């Protein structure tokens, strides 16, 4: 069985790196843990690293988090669906919201549960995912302010998650101005201005985040050390938190191109014949992992860079080891790095084992 490992030392290093960065800037942050898909051992370890808030976009994951650490503050980071209102109030201390009707439902449910539910109002700044338009904010806030059992914990925005719009100093200043307008009009302090996700970390390192931004939600950079502006690893962070491991189940020398009448394979692909390679022999390794396990292979990067992908079927992955810089045999393990979306697919697969190392 293929398995996925979480390196405790590397994750601890990244967590402390971010903690030091945010402490230095006088800001707070919350790890985004949806990548872990509610895996208890992984969650338990991350929760042991600190007592801050944590974020997730799945109620089942928040339920697990509350079971493991009842006192941690949980944030539900997408607008709630009506059918989930009861459990939002039960398992999320804070939720992101953009609809007055939804907050009214939260208010009614919070009253039933004898709680005060905190909301963060998300504002649209150009990426065109969730968020109310800025010119509606004052009327929106005034209505929400009157609801019982609801407290506005802050305002926020989300960038680079749908349309690829990158954060900038100007956009963040705009968010801070909305905070100032609300405070001036309603004479109420806005606790938090949550400026964004991992894409914001490089701006913070460069010192160009406006003073009014005081909160961040960080997932990808925590787990991968990613600089989303430069598409590389932030200096001083680790990119080896996660590794996928798969076993070789066959090694054979075969022609490098298929022979016989060709049609679409089960994935709908048609193999293109390169006639110059008809006589070429390739040494191939078949691994015990396939599309059923991970859905795609284009996010996988062999740690041994002398290996090349050939293709994948539902249950098997084929690797060209002709020019490998070491001798492989059946039973050996080949390991891969993944990107964020790849790790999400692997974590969501029940066919991949999960281990802490």
GROMACS .gro file of N, CA and C in nm, residues 82-187:
model
  318
   82UNK      N    1  -2.724   2.685   0.458
   82UNK     CA    2  -2.838   2.685   0.551
   82UNK      C    3  -2.848   2.553   0.627
   83UNK      N    4  -2.828   2.441   0.557
   83UNK     CA    5  -2.843   2.311   0.622
   83UNK      C    6  -2.737   2.286   0.730
   84UNK      N    7  -2.630   2.369   0.731
   84UNK     CA    8  -2.519   2.347   0.825
   84UNK      C    9  -2.523   2.441   0.945
   85UNK      N   10  -2.622   2.529   0.951
   85UNK     CA   11  -2.622   2.636   1.052
   85UNK      C   12  -2.609   2.581   1.195
   86UNK      N   13  -2.684   2.478   1.226
   86UNK     CA   14  -2.681   2.425   1.363
   86UNK      C   15  -2.541   2.381   1.402
   87UNK      N   16  -2.475   2.309   1.314
   87UNK     CA   17  -2.341   2.259   1.344
   87UNK      C   18  -2.234   2.367   1.333
   88UNK      N   19  -2.259   2.469   1.251
   88UNK     CA   20  -2.166   2.583   1.247
   88UNK      C   21  -2.159   2.646   1.386
   89UNK      N   22  -2.273   2.674   1.443
   89UNK     CA   23  -2.277   2.735   1.576
   89UNK      C   24  -2.218   2.642   1.681
   90UNK      N   25  -2.240   2.512   1.663
   90UNK     CA   26  -2.191   2.414   1.761
   90UNK      C   27  -2.040   2.397   1.759
   91UNK      N   28  -1.982   2.393   1.637
   91UNK     CA   29  -1.840   2.357   1.626
   91UNK      C   30  -1.749   2.471   1.584
   92UNK      N   31  -1.803   2.582   1.533
   92UNK     CA   32  -1.721   2.695   1.491
   92UNK      C   33  -1.746   2.814   1.583
   93UNK      N   34  -1.641   2.866   1.640
   93UNK     CA   35  -1.655   2.984   1.725
   93UNK      C   36  -1.675   3.110   1.640
   94UNK      N   37  -1.619   3.105   1.519
   94UNK     CA   38  -1.623   3.219   1.426
   94UNK      C   39  -1.655   3.164   1.288
   95UNK      N   40  -1.728   3.240   1.206
   95UNK     CA   41  -1.749   3.200   1.067
   95UNK      C   42  -1.738   3.321   0.975
   96UNK      N   43  -1.694   3.294   0.852
   96UNK     CA   44  -1.687   3.397   0.748
   96UNK      C   45  -1.825   3.410   0.684
   97UNK      N   46  -1.870   3.534   0.664
   97UNK     CA   47  -2.005   3.554   0.613
   97UNK      C   48  -2.013   3.668   0.512
   98UNK      N   49  -2.109   3.653   0.420
   98UNK     CA   50  -2.132   3.753   0.317
   98UNK      C   51  -2.281   3.778   0.292
   99UNK      N   52  -2.369   3.705   0.360
   99UNK     CA   53  -2.513   3.717   0.337
   99UNK      C   54  -2.585   3.748   0.469
  100UNK      N   55  -2.665   3.855   0.468
  100UNK     CA   56  -2.740   3.892   0.587
  100UNK      C   57  -2.835   3.780   0.630
  101UNK      N   58  -2.901   3.717   0.534
  101UNK     CA   59  -2.996   3.609   0.566
  101UNK      C   60  -2.926   3.498   0.642
  102UNK      N   61  -2.805   3.463   0.599
  102UNK     CA   62  -2.731   3.357   0.667
  102UNK      C   63  -2.696   3.397   0.809
  103UNK      N   64  -2.653   3.521   0.829
  103UNK     CA   65  -2.617   3.566   0.964
  103UNK      C   66  -2.741   3.570   1.053
  104UNK      N   67  -2.855   3.600   0.994
  104UNK     CA   68  -2.981   3.597   1.071
  104UNK      C   69  -3.011   3.455   1.117
  105UNK      N   70  -2.988   3.356   1.030
  105UNK     CA   71  -3.005   3.215   1.071
  105UNK      C   72  -2.908   3.180   1.182
  106UNK      N   73  -2.785   3.227   1.170
  106UNK     CA   74  -2.684   3.201   1.274
  106UNK      C   75  -2.728   3.264   1.406
  107UNK      N   76  -2.784   3.384   1.398
  107UNK     CA   77  -2.833   3.452   1.518
  107UNK      C   78  -2.942   3.370   1.588
  108UNK      N   79  -3.036   3.322   1.510
  108UNK     CA   80  -3.147   3.243   1.566
  108UNK      C   81  -3.096   3.115   1.629
  109UNK      N   82  -3.001   3.048   1.562
  109UNK     CA   83  -2.948   2.923   1.615
  109UNK      C   84  -2.860   2.948   1.737
  110UNK      N   85  -2.783   3.055   1.736
  110UNK     CA   86  -2.698   3.088   1.851
  110UNK      C   87  -2.786   3.115   1.974
  111UNK      N   88  -2.900   3.177   1.952
  111UNK     CA   89  -2.992   3.202   2.063
  111UNK      C   90  -3.044   3.069   2.118
  112UNK      N   91  -3.077   2.976   2.027
  112UNK     CA   92  -3.124   2.844   2.072
  112UNK      C   93  -3.016   2.772   2.153
  113UNK      N   94  -2.891   2.788   2.112
  113UNK     CA   95  -2.780   2.720   2.180
  113UNK      C   96  -2.722   2.802   2.295
  114UNK      N   97  -2.782   2.918   2.321
  114UNK     CA   98  -2.736   3.007   2.428
  114UNK      C   99  -2.589   3.044   2.411
  115UNK      N  100  -2.555   3.084   2.288
  115UNK     CA  101  -2.418   3.123   2.256
  115UNK      C  102  -2.418   3.260   2.188
  116UNK      N  103  -2.301   3.322   2.185
  116UNK     CA  104  -2.277   3.436   2.098
  116UNK      C  105  -2.184   3.388   1.987
  117UNK      N  106  -2.234   3.393   1.865
  117UNK     CA  107  -2.153   3.348   1.752
  117UNK      C  108  -2.085   3.469   1.689
  118UNK      N  109  -1.956   3.456   1.663
  118UNK     CA  110  -1.879   3.566   1.606
  118UNK      C  111  -1.869   3.549   1.454
  119UNK      N  112  -1.879   3.661   1.383
  119UNK     CA  113  -1.872   3.656   1.238
  119UNK      C  114  -1.764   3.751   1.188
  120UNK      N  115  -1.702   3.711   1.079
  120UNK     CA  116  -1.612   3.798   1.005
  120UNK      C  117  -1.679   3.829   0.872
  121UNK      N  118  -1.697   3.957   0.842
  121UNK     CA  119  -1.761   3.998   0.718
  121UNK      C  120  -1.655   4.007   0.609
  122UNK      N  121  -1.673   3.928   0.505
  122UNK     CA  122  -1.577   3.925   0.396
  122UNK      C  123  -1.614   4.028   0.289
  123UNK      N  124  -1.514   4.101   0.243
  123UNK     CA  125  -1.533   4.210   0.148
  123UNK      C  126  -1.465   4.176   0.016
  124UNK      N  127  -1.531   4.203  -0.094
  124UNK     CA  128  -1.477   4.175  -0.227
  124UNK      C  129  -1.373   4.281  -0.267
  125UNK      N  130  -1.253   4.234  -0.301
  125UNK     CA  131  -1.148   4.326  -0.346
  125UNK      C  132  -1.093   4.289  -0.483
  126UNK      N  133  -1.168   4.210  -0.560
  126UNK     CA  134  -1.128   4.190  -0.698
  126UNK      C  135  -1.109   4.048  -0.746
  127UNK      N  136  -1.092   3.951  -0.654
  127UNK     CA  137  -1.071   3.813  -0.698
  127UNK      C  138  -1.203   3.747  -0.738
  128UNK      N  139  -1.313   3.807  -0.694
  128UNK     CA  140  -1.449   3.766  -0.733
  128UNK      C  141  -1.488   3.627  -0.685
  129UNK      N  142  -1.443   3.593  -0.565
  129UNK     CA  143  -1.497   3.474  -0.499
  129UNK      C  144  -1.596   3.527  -0.395
  130UNK      N  145  -1.584   3.489  -0.267
  130UNK     CA  146  -1.680   3.538  -0.168
  130UNK      C  147  -1.646   3.681  -0.124
  131UNK      N  148  -1.749   3.757  -0.087
  131UNK     CA  149  -1.727   3.892  -0.039
  131UNK      C  150  -1.835   3.987  -0.085
  132UNK      N  151  -1.880   4.074   0.005
  132UNK     CA  152  -1.979   4.175  -0.034
  132UNK      C  153  -1.906   4.293  -0.099
  133UNK      N  154  -1.975   4.364  -0.185
  133UNK     CA  155  -1.915   4.480  -0.249
  133UNK      C  156  -1.901   4.592  -0.145
  134UNK      N  157  -1.792   4.666  -0.155
  134UNK     CA  158  -1.761   4.767  -0.055
  134UNK      C  159  -1.867   4.873  -0.037
  135UNK      N  160  -1.936   4.911  -0.145
  135UNK     CA  161  -2.037   5.017  -0.131
  135UNK      C  162  -2.162   4.970  -0.059
  136UNK      N  163  -2.172   4.839  -0.031
  136UNK     CA  164  -2.285   4.787   0.046
  136UNK      C  165  -2.249   4.764   0.194
  137UNK      N  166  -2.122   4.785   0.227
  137UNK     CA  167  -2.072   4.742   0.357
  137UNK      C  168  -2.140   4.812   0.474
  138UNK      N  169  -2.160   4.942   0.467
  138UNK     CA  170  -2.215   5.016   0.581
  138UNK      C  171  -2.357   4.971   0.614
  139UNK      N  172  -2.441   4.960   0.511
  139UNK     CA  173  -2.578   4.914   0.534
  139UNK      C  174  -2.578   4.771   0.586
  140UNK      N  175  -2.491   4.690   0.531
  140UNK     CA  176  -2.481   4.549   0.572
  140UNK      C  177  -2.442   4.540   0.719
  141UNK      N  178  -2.337   4.612   0.756
  141UNK     CA  179  -2.288   4.608   0.894
  141UNK      C  180  -2.395   4.657   0.991
  142UNK      N  181  -2.467   4.763   0.954
  142UNK     CA  182  -2.569   4.819   1.043
  142UNK      C  183  -2.678   4.716   1.073
  143UNK      N  184  -2.720   4.641   0.973
  143UNK     CA  185  -2.823   4.538   0.995
  143UNK      C  186  -2.770   4.424   1.082
  144UNK      N  187  -2.645   4.382   1.054
  144UNK     CA  188  -2.587   4.272   1.131
  144UNK      C  189  -2.568   4.312   1.276
  145UNK      N  190  -2.528   4.435   1.298
  145UNK     CA  191  -2.503   4.487   1.432
  145UNK      C  192  -2.626   4.475   1.522
  146UNK      N  193  -2.744   4.477   1.463
  146UNK     CA  194  -2.868   4.474   1.541
  146UNK      C  195  -2.913   4.332   1.577
  147UNK      N  196  -2.848   4.232   1.521
  147UNK     CA  197  -2.891   4.094   1.546
  147UNK      C  198  -2.844   4.045   1.683
  148UNK      N  199  -2.933   3.978   1.758
  148UNK     CA  200  -2.893   3.924   1.888
  148UNK      C  201  -2.801   3.802   1.872
  149UNK      N  202  -2.718   3.778   1.973
  149UNK     CA  203  -2.631   3.661   1.979
  149UNK      C  204  -2.529   3.656   1.865
  150UNK      N  205  -2.503   3.770   1.803
  150UNK     CA  206  -2.403   3.781   1.697
  150UNK      C  207  -2.308   3.894   1.732
  151UNK      N  208  -2.179   3.868   1.714
  151UNK     CA  209  -2.079   3.973   1.732
  151UNK      C  210  -1.991   3.976   1.608
  152UNK      N  211  -1.971   4.095   1.554
  152UNK     CA  212  -1.881   4.109   1.439
  152UNK      C  213  -1.738   4.108   1.493
  153UNK      N  214  -1.667   4.000   1.464
  153UNK     CA  215  -1.530   3.985   1.514
  153UNK      C  216  -1.429   4.055   1.425
  154UNK      N  217  -1.470   4.089   1.304
  154UNK     CA  218  -1.376   4.156   1.215
  154UNK      C  219  -1.426   4.159   1.072
  155UNK      N  220  -1.340   4.212   0.986
  155UNK     CA  221  -1.365   4.210   0.843
  155UNK      C  222  -1.244   4.145   0.776
  156UNK      N  223  -1.265   4.101   0.653
  156UNK     CA  224  -1.154   4.034   0.585
  156UNK      C  225  -1.174   4.030   0.435
  157UNK      N  226  -1.075   3.977   0.369
  157UNK     CA  227  -1.085   3.959   0.225
  157UNK      C  228  -1.010   3.833   0.186
  158UNK      N  229  -1.036   3.791   0.064
  158UNK     CA  230  -0.968   3.673   0.011
  158UNK      C  231  -0.920   3.704  -0.130
  159UNK      N  232  -0.793   3.676  -0.157
  159UNK     CA  233  -0.734   3.703  -0.288
  159UNK      C  234  -0.658   3.581  -0.338
  160UNK      N  235  -0.647   3.569  -0.470
  160UNK     CA  236  -0.564   3.467  -0.534
  160UNK      C  237  -0.619   3.325  -0.521
  161UNK      N  238  -0.747   3.310  -0.486
  161UNK     CA  239  -0.802   3.175  -0.472
  161UNK      C  240  -0.896   3.135  -0.585
  162UNK      N  241  -0.938   3.230  -0.668
  162UNK     CA  242  -1.026   3.197  -0.781
  162UNK      C  243  -0.971   3.253  -0.911
  163UNK      N  244  -0.960   3.384  -0.918
  163UNK     CA  245  -0.918   3.449  -1.042
  163UNK      C  246  -0.769   3.473  -1.049
  164UNK      N  247  -0.698   3.448  -0.940
  164UNK     CA  248  -0.553   3.469  -0.940
  164UNK      C  249  -0.512   3.611  -0.912
  165UNK      N  250  -0.605   3.697  -0.864
  165UNK     CA  251  -0.571   3.835  -0.832
  165UNK      C  252  -0.478   3.836  -0.711
  166UNK      N  253  -0.363   3.899  -0.727
  166UNK     CA  254  -0.262   3.900  -0.620
  166UNK      C  255  -0.287   4.017  -0.525
  167UNK      N  256  -0.252   4.000  -0.400
  167UNK     CA  257  -0.266   4.111  -0.305
  167UNK      C  258  -0.163   4.220  -0.336
  168UNK      N  259  -0.196   4.340  -0.298
  168UNK     CA  260  -0.104   4.453  -0.315
  168UNK      C  261  -0.122   4.546  -0.196
  169UNK      N  262  -0.028   4.636  -0.180
  169UNK     CA  263  -0.040   4.731  -0.071
  169UNK      C  264  -0.165   4.815  -0.085
  170UNK      N  265  -0.198   4.854  -0.209
  170UNK     CA  266  -0.318   4.936  -0.233
  170UNK      C  267  -0.445   4.864  -0.191
  171UNK      N  268  -0.455   4.734  -0.224
  171UNK     CA  269  -0.576   4.659  -0.188
  171UNK      C  270  -0.587   4.644  -0.036
  172UNK      N  271  -0.475   4.626   0.029
  172UNK     CA  272  -0.477   4.611   0.175
  172UNK      C  273  -0.509   4.743   0.244
  173UNK      N  274  -0.460   4.853   0.188
  173UNK     CA  275  -0.496   4.985   0.242
  173UNK      C  276  -0.646   5.007   0.228
  174UNK      N  277  -0.703   4.962   0.115
  174UNK     CA  278  -0.847   4.973   0.093
  174UNK      C  279  -0.924   4.898   0.201
  175UNK      N  280  -0.876   4.777   0.236
  175UNK     CA  281  -0.940   4.699   0.342
  175UNK      C  282  -0.932   4.773   0.475
  176UNK      N  283  -0.817   4.833   0.504
  176UNK     CA  284  -0.801   4.909   0.629
  176UNK      C  285  -0.893   5.031   0.632
  177UNK      N  286  -0.915   5.093   0.518
  177UNK     CA  287  -1.005   5.208   0.512
  177UNK      C  288  -1.149   5.168   0.545
  178UNK      N  289  -1.189   5.049   0.499
  178UNK     CA  290  -1.323   5.000   0.533
  178UNK      C  291  -1.336   4.985   0.685
  179UNK      N  292  -1.231   4.934   0.748
  179UNK     CA  293  -1.233   4.921   0.894
  179UNK      C  294  -1.251   5.058   0.960
  180UNK      N  295  -1.175   5.156   0.912
  180UNK     CA  296  -1.181   5.290   0.971
  180UNK      C  297  -1.318   5.355   0.951
  181UNK      N  298  -1.378   5.333   0.836
  181UNK     CA  299  -1.511   5.388   0.809
  181UNK      C  300  -1.616   5.329   0.902
  182UNK      N  301  -1.609   5.196   0.922
  182UNK     CA  302  -1.703   5.129   1.013
  182UNK      C  303  -1.688   5.183   1.154
  183UNK      N  304  -1.564   5.192   1.200
  183UNK     CA  305  -1.540   5.238   1.337
  183UNK      C  306  -1.586   5.382   1.357
  184UNK      N  307  -1.564   5.465   1.254
  184UNK     CA  308  -1.604   5.606   1.265
  184UNK      C  309  -1.755   5.621   1.265
  185UNK      N  310  -1.824   5.545   1.180
  185UNK     CA  311  -1.969   5.560   1.167
  185UNK      C  312  -2.043   5.501   1.286
  186UNK      N  313  -1.997   5.385   1.335
  186UNK     CA  314  -2.074   5.314   1.438
  186UNK      C  315  -2.011   5.324   1.577
  187UNK      N  316  -1.897   5.391   1.585
  187UNK     CA  317  -1.826   5.406   1.713
  187UNK      C  318  -1.802   5.271   1.781
   0.00000   0.00000   0.00000
